[in-house]
Coordinates of C-alpha atoms in Angstrom, one line a residue:
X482 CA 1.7 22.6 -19.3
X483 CA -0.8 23.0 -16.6
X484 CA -0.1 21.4 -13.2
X485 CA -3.4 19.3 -13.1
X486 CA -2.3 17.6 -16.5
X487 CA 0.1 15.3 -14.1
X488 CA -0.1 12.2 -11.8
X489 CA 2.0 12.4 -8.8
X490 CA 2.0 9.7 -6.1
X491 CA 3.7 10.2 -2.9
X492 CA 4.0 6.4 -1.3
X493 CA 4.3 6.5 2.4
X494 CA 4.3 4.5 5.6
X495 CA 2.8 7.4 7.6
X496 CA -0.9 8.7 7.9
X497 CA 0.6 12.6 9.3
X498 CA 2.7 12.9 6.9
X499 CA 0.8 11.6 3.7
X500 CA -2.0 14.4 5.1
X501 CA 0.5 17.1 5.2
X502 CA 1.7 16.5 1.4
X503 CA -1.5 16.0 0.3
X504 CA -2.3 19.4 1.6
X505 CA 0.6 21.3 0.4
X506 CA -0.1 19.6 -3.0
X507 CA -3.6 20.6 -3.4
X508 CA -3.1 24.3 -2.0
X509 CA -0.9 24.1 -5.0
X510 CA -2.6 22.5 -7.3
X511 CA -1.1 19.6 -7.7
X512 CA -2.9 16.4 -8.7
X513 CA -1.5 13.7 -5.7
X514 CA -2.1 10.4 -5.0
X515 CA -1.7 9.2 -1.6
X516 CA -0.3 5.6 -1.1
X517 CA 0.0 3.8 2.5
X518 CA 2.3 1.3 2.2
X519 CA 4.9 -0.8 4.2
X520 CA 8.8 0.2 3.6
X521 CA 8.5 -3.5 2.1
X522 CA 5.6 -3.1 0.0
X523 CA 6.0 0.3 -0.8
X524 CA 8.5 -0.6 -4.3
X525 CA 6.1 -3.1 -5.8
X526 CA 3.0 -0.5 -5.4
X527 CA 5.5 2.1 -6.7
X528 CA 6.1 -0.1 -10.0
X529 CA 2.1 -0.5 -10.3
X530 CA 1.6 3.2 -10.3
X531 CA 3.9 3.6 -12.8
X532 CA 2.8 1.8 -15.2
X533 CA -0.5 2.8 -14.6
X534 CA 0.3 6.1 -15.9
X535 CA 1.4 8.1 -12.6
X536 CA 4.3 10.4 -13.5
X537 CA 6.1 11.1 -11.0
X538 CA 6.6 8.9 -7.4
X539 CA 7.5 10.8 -4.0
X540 CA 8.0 9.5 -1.2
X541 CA 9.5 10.6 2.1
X542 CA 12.4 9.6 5.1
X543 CA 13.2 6.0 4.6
X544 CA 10.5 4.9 2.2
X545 CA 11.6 7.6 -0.2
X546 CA 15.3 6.4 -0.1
X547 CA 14.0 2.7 -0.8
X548 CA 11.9 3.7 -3.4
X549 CA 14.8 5.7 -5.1
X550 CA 17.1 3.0 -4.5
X551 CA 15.4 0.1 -6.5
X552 CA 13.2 2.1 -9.0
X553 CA 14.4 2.7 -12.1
X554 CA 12.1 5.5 -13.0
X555 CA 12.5 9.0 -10.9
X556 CA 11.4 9.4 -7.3
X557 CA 11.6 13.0 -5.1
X558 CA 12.4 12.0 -1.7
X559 CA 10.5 14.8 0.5
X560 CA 13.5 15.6 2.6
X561 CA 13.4 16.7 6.5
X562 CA 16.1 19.4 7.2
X563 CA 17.7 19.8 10.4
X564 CA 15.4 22.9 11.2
X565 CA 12.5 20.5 11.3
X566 CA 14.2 17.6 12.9
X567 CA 15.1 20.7 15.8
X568 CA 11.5 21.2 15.6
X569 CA 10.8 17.7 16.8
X570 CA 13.3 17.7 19.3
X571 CA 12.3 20.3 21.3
X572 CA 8.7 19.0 21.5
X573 CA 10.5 15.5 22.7
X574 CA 12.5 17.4 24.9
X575 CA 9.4 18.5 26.8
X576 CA 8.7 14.4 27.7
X577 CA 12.2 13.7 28.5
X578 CA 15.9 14.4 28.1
X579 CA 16.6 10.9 26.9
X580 CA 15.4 10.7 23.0
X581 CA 15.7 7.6 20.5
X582 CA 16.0 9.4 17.1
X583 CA 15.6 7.3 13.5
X584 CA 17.2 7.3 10.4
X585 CA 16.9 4.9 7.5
X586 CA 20.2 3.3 6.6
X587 CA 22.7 5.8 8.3
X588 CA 23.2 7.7 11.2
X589 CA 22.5 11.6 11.1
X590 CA 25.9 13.8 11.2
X591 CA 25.8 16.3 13.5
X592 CA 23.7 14.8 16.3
X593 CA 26.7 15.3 18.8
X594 CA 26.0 18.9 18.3
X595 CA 22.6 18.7 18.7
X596 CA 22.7 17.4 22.0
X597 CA 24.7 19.4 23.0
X598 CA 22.5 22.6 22.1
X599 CA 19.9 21.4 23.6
X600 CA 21.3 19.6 26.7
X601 CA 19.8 15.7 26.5
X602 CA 21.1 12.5 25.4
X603 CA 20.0 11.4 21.8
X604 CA 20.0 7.1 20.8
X605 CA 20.6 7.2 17.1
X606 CA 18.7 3.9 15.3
X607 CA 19.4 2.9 12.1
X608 CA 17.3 0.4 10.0
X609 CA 16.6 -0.5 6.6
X610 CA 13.7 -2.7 7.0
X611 CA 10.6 -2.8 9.6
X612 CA 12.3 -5.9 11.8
X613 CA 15.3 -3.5 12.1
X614 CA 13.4 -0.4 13.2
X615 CA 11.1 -2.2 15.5
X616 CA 14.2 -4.0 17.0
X617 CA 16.2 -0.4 17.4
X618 CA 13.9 1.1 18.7
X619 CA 12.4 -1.7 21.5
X620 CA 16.3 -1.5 22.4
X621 CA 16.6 2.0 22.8
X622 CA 13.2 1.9 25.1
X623 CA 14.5 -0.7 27.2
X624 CA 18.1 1.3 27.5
X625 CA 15.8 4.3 28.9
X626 CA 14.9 6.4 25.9
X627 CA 11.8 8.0 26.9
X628 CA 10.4 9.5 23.6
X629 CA 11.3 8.6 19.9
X630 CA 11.5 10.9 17.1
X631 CA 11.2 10.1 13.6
X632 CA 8.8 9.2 10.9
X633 CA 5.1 8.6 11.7
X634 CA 5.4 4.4 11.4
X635 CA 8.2 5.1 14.1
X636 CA 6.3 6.9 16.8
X637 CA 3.8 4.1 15.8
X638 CA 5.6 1.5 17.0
X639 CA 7.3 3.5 20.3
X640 CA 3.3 4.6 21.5
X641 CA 2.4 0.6 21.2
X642 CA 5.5 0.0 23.6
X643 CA 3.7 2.6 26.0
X644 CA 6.5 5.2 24.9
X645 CA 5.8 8.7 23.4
X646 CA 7.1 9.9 20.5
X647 CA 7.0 13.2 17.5
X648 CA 6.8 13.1 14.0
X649 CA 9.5 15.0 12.3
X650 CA 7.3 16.8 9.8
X651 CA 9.1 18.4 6.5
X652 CA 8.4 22.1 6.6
X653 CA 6.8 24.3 3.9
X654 CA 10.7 25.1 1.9
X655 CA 11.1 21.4 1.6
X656 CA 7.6 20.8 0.7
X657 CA 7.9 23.3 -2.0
X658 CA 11.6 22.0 -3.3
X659 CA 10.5 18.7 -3.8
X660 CA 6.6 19.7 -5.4
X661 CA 9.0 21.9 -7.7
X662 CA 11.4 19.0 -8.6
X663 CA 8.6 16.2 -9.2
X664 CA 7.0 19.3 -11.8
X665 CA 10.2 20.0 -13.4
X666 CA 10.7 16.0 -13.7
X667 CA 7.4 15.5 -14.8
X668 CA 7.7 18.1 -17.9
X669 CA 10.7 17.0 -18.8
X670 CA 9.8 13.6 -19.0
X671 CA 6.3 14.7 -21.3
X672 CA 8.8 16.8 -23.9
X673 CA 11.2 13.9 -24.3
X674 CA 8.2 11.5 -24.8
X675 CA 6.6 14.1 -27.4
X676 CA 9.9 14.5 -29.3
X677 CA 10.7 10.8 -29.4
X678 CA 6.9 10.0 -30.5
X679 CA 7.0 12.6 -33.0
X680 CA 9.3 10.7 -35.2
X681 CA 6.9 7.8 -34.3
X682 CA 9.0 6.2 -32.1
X683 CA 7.2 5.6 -28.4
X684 CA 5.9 3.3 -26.7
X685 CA 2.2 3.3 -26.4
X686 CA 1.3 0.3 -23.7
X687 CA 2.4 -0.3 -20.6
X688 CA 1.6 -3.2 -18.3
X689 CA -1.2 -2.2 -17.0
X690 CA -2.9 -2.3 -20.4
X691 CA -2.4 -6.4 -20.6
X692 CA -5.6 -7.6 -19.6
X693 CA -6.5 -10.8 -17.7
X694 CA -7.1 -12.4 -14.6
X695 CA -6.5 -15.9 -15.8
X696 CA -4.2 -17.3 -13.7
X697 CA -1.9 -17.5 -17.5
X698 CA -2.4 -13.8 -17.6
X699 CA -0.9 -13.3 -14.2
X700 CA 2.2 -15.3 -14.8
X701 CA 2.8 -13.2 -17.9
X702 CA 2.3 -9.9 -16.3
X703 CA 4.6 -11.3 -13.6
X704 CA 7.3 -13.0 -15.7
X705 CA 6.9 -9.3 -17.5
X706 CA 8.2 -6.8 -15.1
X707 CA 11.2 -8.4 -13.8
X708 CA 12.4 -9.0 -17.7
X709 CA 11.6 -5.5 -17.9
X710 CA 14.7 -4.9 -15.4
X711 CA 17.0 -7.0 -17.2
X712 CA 18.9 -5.5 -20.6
X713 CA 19.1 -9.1 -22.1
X714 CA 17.5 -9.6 -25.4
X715 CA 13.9 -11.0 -24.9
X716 CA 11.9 -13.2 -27.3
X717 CA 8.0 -13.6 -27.6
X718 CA 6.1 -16.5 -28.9
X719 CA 2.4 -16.1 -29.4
X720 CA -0.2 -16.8 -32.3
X721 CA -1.5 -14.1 -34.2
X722 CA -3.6 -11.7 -32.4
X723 CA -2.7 -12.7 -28.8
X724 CA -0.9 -9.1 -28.3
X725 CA 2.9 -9.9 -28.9
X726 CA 4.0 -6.0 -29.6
X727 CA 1.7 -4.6 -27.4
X728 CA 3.7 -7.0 -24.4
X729 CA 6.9 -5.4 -26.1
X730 CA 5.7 -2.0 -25.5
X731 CA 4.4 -2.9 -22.1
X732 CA 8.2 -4.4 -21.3
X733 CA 9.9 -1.1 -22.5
X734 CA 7.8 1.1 -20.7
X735 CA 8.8 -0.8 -17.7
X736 CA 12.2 -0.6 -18.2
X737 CA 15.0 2.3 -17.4
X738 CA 15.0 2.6 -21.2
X739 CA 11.3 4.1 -21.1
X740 CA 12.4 7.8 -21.9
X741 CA 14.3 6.5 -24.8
X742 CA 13.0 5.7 -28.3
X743 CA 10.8 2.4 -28.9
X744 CA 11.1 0.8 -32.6
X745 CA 8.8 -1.9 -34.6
X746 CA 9.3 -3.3 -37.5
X747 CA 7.2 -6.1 -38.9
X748 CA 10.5 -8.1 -40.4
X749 CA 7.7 -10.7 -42.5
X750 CA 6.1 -7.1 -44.1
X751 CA 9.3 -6.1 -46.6
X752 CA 11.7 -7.8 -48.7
X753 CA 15.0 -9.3 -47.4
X754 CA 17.2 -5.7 -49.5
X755 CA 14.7 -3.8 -48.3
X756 CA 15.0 -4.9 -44.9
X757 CA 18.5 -5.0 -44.2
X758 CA 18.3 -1.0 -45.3
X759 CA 16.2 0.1 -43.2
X760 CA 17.5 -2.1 -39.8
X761 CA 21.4 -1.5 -40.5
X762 CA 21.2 2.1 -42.9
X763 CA 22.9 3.0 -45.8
X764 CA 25.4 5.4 -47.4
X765 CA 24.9 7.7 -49.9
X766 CA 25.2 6.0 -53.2
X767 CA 25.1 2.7 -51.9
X768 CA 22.1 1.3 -54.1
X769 CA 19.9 3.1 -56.7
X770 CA 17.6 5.5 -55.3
X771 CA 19.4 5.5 -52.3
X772 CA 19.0 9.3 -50.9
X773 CA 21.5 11.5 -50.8
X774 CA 23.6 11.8 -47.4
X775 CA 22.7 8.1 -46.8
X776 CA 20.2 6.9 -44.0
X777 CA 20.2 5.7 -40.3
X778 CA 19.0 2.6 -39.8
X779 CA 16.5 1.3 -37.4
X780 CA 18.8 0.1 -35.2
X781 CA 20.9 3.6 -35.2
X782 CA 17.5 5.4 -34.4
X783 CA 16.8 3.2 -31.7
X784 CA 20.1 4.4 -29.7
X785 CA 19.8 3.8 -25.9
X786 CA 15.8 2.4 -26.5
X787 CA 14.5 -0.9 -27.4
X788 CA 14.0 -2.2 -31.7
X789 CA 11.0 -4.8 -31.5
X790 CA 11.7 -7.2 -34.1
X791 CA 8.2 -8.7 -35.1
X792 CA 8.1 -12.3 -37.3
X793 CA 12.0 -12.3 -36.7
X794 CA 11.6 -15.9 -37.7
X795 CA 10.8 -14.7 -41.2
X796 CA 14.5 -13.5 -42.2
X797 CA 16.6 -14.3 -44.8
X798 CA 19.8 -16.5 -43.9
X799 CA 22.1 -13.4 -44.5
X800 CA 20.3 -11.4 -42.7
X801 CA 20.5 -13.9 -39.7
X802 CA 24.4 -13.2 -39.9
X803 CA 24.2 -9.6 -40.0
X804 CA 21.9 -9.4 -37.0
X805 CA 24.1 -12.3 -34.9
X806 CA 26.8 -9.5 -35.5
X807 CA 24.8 -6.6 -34.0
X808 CA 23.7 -8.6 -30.8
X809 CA 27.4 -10.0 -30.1
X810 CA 29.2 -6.9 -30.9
X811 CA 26.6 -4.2 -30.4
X812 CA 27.4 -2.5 -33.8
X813 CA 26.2 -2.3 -36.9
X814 CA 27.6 -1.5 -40.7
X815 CA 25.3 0.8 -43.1
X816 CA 24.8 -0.9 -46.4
X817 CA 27.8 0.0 -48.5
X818 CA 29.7 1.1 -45.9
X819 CA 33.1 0.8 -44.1
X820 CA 32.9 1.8 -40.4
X821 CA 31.0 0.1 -37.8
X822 CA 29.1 2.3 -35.8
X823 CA 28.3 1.2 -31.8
X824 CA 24.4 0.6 -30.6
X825 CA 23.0 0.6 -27.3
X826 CA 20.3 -0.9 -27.7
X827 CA 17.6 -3.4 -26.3
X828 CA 16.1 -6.7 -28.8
X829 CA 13.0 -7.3 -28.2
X830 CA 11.6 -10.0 -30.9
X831 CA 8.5 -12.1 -31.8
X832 CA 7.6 -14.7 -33.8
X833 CA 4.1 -16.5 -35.2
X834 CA 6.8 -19.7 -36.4
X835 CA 8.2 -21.9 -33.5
X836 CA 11.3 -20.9 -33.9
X837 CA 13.1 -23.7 -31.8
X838 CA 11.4 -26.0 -34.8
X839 CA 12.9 -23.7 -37.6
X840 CA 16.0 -24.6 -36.1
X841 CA 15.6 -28.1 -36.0
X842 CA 14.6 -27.8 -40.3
X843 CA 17.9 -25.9 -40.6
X844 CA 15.8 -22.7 -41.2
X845 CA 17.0 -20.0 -38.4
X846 CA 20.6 -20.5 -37.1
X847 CA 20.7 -21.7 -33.6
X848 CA 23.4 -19.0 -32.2
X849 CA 21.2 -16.6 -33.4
X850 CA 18.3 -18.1 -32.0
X851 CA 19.8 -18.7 -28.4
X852 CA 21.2 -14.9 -28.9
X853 CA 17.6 -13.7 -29.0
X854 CA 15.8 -15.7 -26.5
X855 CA 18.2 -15.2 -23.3
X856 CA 14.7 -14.7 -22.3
X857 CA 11.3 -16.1 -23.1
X858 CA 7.4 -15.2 -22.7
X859 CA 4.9 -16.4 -24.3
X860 CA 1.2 -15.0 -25.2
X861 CA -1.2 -17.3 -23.8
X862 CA -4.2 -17.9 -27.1
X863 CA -7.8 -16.7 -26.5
X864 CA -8.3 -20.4 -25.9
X865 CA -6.0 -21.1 -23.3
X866 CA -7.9 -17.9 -21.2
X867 CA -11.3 -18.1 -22.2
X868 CA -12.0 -17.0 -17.9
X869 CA -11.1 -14.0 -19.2
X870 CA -13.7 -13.5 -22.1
X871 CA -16.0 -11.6 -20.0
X872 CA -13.2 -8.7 -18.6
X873 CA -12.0 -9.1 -22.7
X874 CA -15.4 -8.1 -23.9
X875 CA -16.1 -5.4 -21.7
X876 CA -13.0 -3.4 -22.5
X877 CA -13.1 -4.0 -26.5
X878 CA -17.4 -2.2 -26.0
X879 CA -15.8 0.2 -24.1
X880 CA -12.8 0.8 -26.3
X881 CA -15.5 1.0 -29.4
X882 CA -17.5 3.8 -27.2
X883 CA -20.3 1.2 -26.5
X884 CA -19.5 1.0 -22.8
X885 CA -23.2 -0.3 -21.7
X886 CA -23.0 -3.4 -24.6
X887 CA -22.6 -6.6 -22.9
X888 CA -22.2 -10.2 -24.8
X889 CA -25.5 -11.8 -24.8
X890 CA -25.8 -14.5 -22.3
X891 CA -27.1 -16.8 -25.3
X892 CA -24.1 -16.4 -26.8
X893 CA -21.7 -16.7 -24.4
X894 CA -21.3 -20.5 -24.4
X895 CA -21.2 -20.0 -28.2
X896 CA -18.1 -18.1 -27.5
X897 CA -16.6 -20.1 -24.6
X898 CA -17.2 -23.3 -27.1
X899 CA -14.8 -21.9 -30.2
X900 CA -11.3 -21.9 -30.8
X901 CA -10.7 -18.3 -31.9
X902 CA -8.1 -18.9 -33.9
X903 CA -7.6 -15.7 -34.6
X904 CA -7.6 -14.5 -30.6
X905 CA -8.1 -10.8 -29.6
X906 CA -8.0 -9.5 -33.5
X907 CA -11.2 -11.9 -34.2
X908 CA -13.0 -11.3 -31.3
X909 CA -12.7 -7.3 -31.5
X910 CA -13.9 -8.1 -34.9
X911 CA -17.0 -10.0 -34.0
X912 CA -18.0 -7.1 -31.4
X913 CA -17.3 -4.8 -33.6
X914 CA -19.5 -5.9 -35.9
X915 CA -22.4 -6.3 -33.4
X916 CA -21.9 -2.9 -32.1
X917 CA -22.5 -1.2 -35.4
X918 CA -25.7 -3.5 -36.4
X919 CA -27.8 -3.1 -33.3
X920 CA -27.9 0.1 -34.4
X921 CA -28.8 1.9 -31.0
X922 CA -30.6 -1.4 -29.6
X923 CA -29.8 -2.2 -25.8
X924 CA -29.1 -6.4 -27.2
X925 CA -30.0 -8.8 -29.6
X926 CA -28.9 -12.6 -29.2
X927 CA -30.2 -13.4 -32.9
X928 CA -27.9 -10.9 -34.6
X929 CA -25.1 -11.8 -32.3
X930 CA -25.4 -15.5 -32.8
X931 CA -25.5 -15.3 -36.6
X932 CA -22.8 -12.9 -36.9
X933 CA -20.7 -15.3 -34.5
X934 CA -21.6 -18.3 -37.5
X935 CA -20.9 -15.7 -40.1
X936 CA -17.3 -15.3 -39.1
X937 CA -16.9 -19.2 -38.2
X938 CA -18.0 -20.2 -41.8
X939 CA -15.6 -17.2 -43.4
X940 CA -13.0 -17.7 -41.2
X941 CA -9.8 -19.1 -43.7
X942 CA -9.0 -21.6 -40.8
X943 CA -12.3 -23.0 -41.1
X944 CA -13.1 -26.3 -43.3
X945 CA -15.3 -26.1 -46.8
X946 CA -19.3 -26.2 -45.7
X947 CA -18.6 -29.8 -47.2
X948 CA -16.9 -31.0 -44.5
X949 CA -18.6 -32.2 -41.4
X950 CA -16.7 -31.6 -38.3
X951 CA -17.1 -34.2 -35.5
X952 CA -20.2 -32.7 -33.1
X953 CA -18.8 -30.8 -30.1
X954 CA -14.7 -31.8 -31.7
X955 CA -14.2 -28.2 -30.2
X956 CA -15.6 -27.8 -27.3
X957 CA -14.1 -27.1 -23.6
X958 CA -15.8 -30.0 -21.8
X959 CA -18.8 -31.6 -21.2
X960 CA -20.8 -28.2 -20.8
X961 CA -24.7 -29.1 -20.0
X962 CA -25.3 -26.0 -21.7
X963 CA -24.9 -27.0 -25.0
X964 CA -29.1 -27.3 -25.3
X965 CA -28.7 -23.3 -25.9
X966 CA -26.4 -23.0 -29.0
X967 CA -28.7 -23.6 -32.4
X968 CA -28.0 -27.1 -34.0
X969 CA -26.4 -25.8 -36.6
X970 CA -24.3 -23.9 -35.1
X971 CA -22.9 -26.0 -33.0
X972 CA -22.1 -29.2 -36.0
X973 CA -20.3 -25.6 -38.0
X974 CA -17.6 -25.6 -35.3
X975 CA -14.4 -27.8 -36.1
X976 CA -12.0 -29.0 -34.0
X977 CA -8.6 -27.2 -33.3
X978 CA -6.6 -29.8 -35.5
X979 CA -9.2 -29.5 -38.3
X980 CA -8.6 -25.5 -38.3
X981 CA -5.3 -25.5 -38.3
X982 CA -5.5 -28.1 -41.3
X983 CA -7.7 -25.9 -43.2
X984 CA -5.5 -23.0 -42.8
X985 CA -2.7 -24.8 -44.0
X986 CA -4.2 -26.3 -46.9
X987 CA -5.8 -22.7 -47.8
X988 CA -2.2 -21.1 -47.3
X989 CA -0.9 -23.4 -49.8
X990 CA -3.6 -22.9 -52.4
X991 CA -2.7 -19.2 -52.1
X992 CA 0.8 -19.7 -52.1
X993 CA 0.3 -21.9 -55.3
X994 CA -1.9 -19.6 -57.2
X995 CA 1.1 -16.4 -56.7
X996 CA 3.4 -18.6 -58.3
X997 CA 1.1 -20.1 -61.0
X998 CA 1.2 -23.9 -59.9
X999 CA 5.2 -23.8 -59.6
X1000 CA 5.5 -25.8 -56.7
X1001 CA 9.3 -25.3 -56.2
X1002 CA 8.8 -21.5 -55.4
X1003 CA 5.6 -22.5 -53.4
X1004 CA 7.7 -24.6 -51.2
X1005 CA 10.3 -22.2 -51.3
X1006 CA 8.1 -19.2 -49.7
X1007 CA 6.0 -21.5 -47.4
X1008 CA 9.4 -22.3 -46.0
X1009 CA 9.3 -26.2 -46.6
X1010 CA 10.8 -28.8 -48.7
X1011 CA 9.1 -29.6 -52.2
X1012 CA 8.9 -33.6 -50.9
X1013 CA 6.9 -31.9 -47.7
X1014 CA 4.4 -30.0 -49.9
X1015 CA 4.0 -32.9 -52.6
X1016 CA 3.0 -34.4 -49.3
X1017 CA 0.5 -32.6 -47.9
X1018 CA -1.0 -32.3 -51.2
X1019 CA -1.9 -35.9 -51.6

């Protein structure tokens, strides 16, 4: 693995020494990033680069310990030894025999001897925030220190007090220990994330990849990474298509679980035997075709990582029990067997169903529900963020390889005016379609416009052509654009309520056409009583 396949970042309060990595770096050729930050800012702008897709962190003197401190993730603190801090100390020297010297948190060992050696007087200041250094040091100065040595924001804040000061620079051996520890990190980190993906287990978003400046967006994102540092069990609501597993990737990636396995399983996809085989296991004859040696379930694959449990509201009843018993004892039995196995591991879970309404209908237990949801976010719909439509497009052309493709500006009140029902998933659809008919073409509002009234008419939460919506039921406003949508166009598009009835009675024509008109069973998988369907069939 070549070098220049990396991010590093080395975070730092000080100009000098930021230059001096950065040069050591690139004379080896190292991809760094430099960072100025405050000792105060410096973890947050840590946590961004992270999940950006930076690698490694460095930082150095106190902003290094911080950082190393409250990240979860590695950081290589660029150390100073004591031949460099003599360094600096015999440059002070040359100003004065009375020297302030600072060190984050603690007080160097050995300073007695030190002064000694070199014959002056040395004011250790501690600190662990910027009030605290600027406050030891101003005392120092006014108890007659006459230079300060330390880190570059130090001697800073001694020259604006009309004192000198020296940076204590890292010298080359420590320069080269720490590049050679962020490498060996860095690879280490890549080969566990290549042998955990290649059993398909990884996590493929972080947060930087949820989009949105809506002021929604940044609540989520926010509410996001400090769930991220918690190990309760964390439950998403959202509609279809508003990115529910790609915020569970985004929260493990954040998390001190990262280098550990990520697991999805779409719990709506399989049936209920099916299901509880592949979350719990099995042993070796346990079923009929079950293979020999038995099977780890998803739950046992998962050790130390996070299992993303998406439509969780669909289980079974006894399957509600088994995984009540996982979350309060944190182990699990394999189907057929007779020793409970421990699991460290992290729930994540979503649902399209409101599950605190299941509960009220006696449909998902309540422990288990207050179990999964010790914490909550939920995925704002399209609708709800339609500010964001523009930054939304833009990434999905670019994402499709038609980076120059804008939304026609025809069309965008069009787009601003609909309900999008099916969120992200239908709009990617709609420019995907676009893309691939303008064959080459720079724009073309006509195309765009009827493909956007193609996919309202065909959507199945959209009413029968028989049905006339009420004029505008749908749209965001009073816009006095309106004049720019086609008239017919703008009568197709219903209101939310009228969607969402559509889609219901569509669901239970399907439903009633799998089980041949029985409406017993139709109730049965549509998850309501048979008096609640013989009502919404009237």
């Amino acid at each position: 693995m070549e070098k220049q396949d990396f991010r590093f970042a080395f975070v730092s309060n000080s100009q000098i020494i930021a230059q001096r990595v950065l040069e050591y770096a690139t004379s080896c050729g190292m991809r760094m990033e430099i960072h100025l930050a405050t000792m105060e800012s410096a973890v947050p702008v840590a946590h961004r680069l992270l999940d950006e897709g930076v690698d490694v962190i460095l930082g150095g003197g106190g902003t290094g310990k911080l950082m190393r401190q409250c990240l979860r993730r590695p950081v290589v603190t660029i150390q100073r030894s004591y031949l460099d801090l003599l360094r600096a100390l015999l440059e002070a020297r040359k100003v004065t025999s009375h020297i302030a010297i600072t060190q984050y948190d603690s007080v160097p060992e050995g300073l007695d001897v030190l002064a000694e050696l070199l014959h002056v007087r040395l004011h250790p200041v501690s600190f662990t925030t910027t009030q605290e250094l600027v406050s030891g040091i101003t005392h120092a100065i006014a108890h007659g220190a006459g230079c300060v040595v330390g880190g570059g924001i130090c001697v800073e804040i001694a020259r604006a007090q009309g004192c000198a000061g020296v940076v204590c620079l890292p010298g080359r051996d420590n320069l080269q220990r720490a590049m050679e520890e962020a490498l060996n990190i860095a690879e280490g980190l890549r080969q566990e994330r290549t042998r955990i993906g290649g059993a398909g287990f990884i996590a493929r978003h972080t947060l930087g990849d949820i989009l949105g400046e809506s002021s929604s967006m940044r609540e989520l994102r926010r509410k996001a990474e400090i769930f991220a540092g918690s190990e309760a069990s964390l439950f998403i609501q959202g509609e279809t298509g508003t990115g529910k597993e790609l915020l569970a990737h985004a929260v493990h990636c954040a998390s001190a679980r990262s280098h550990r396995p990520f697991v999805a399983i779409n719990c709506a996809a399989m049936p209920e035997h099916l299901l509880e085989s592949e979350l719990f296991g099995y042993e070796e004859g346990a079923f009929t075709g079950a293979r020999r040696g038995g099977k780890d379930g998803l739950f046992l694959m998962a050790q130390g990582g996070s299992i993303f449990l998406d439509e969780v509201g669909d289980i079974s009843p006894a399957l509600q029990i088994r995984l009540l018993r996982v979350l309060e004892a944190r182990e699990v039995l394999r189907v057929g067997g007779n020793a409970l196995l421990p699991v460290d591991v992290r729930i994540i879970s979503a649902s399209l169903r409101n599950l605190t309404e299941e509960v009220r209908q006696g449909r998902f237990r309540a422990d288990l529900y207050y179990r999964l949801s010790t914490l909550r976010l939920r995925c704002p719909p399209l609708r709800e963020r339609l500010d964001d439509l523009d930054l939304l497009c833009a990434h999905i052309f670019r994402r499709l390889g038609a980076g120059g493709l804008r939304v026609p500006a025809q069309a965008m009140t069009s787009l601003l005016r609909y309900a999008w029902p099916g969120n992200i998933r239908e709009l990617e659809a709609l420019l995907r379609r676009y893309s691939l008919l303008l064959e080459g073409r720079r724009e073309d509002a006509a195309l765009f416009l009827r493909l956007f009234q193609e996919m309202t008419e065909e959507s199945p939460c959209f009413p029968p052509a028989s049905a006339t919506p009420r004029d505008g039921a749908n749209m965001r406003g009073n816009s006095s654009a309106s004049g720019n949508l086609p008239a017919d166009t703008a009568r197709s598009m219903p209101s939310l309520k009228e969607q969402t009835l559509a889609f219901e009675r569509q669901r239970i024509r399907d439903t009633l056409a799998i089980t041949h008109g029985d409406r017993g069973k139709a109730a049965e998988l549509l998850g309501i009583s048979a008096n609640t369907l013989w009502r919404k069939l009237r």
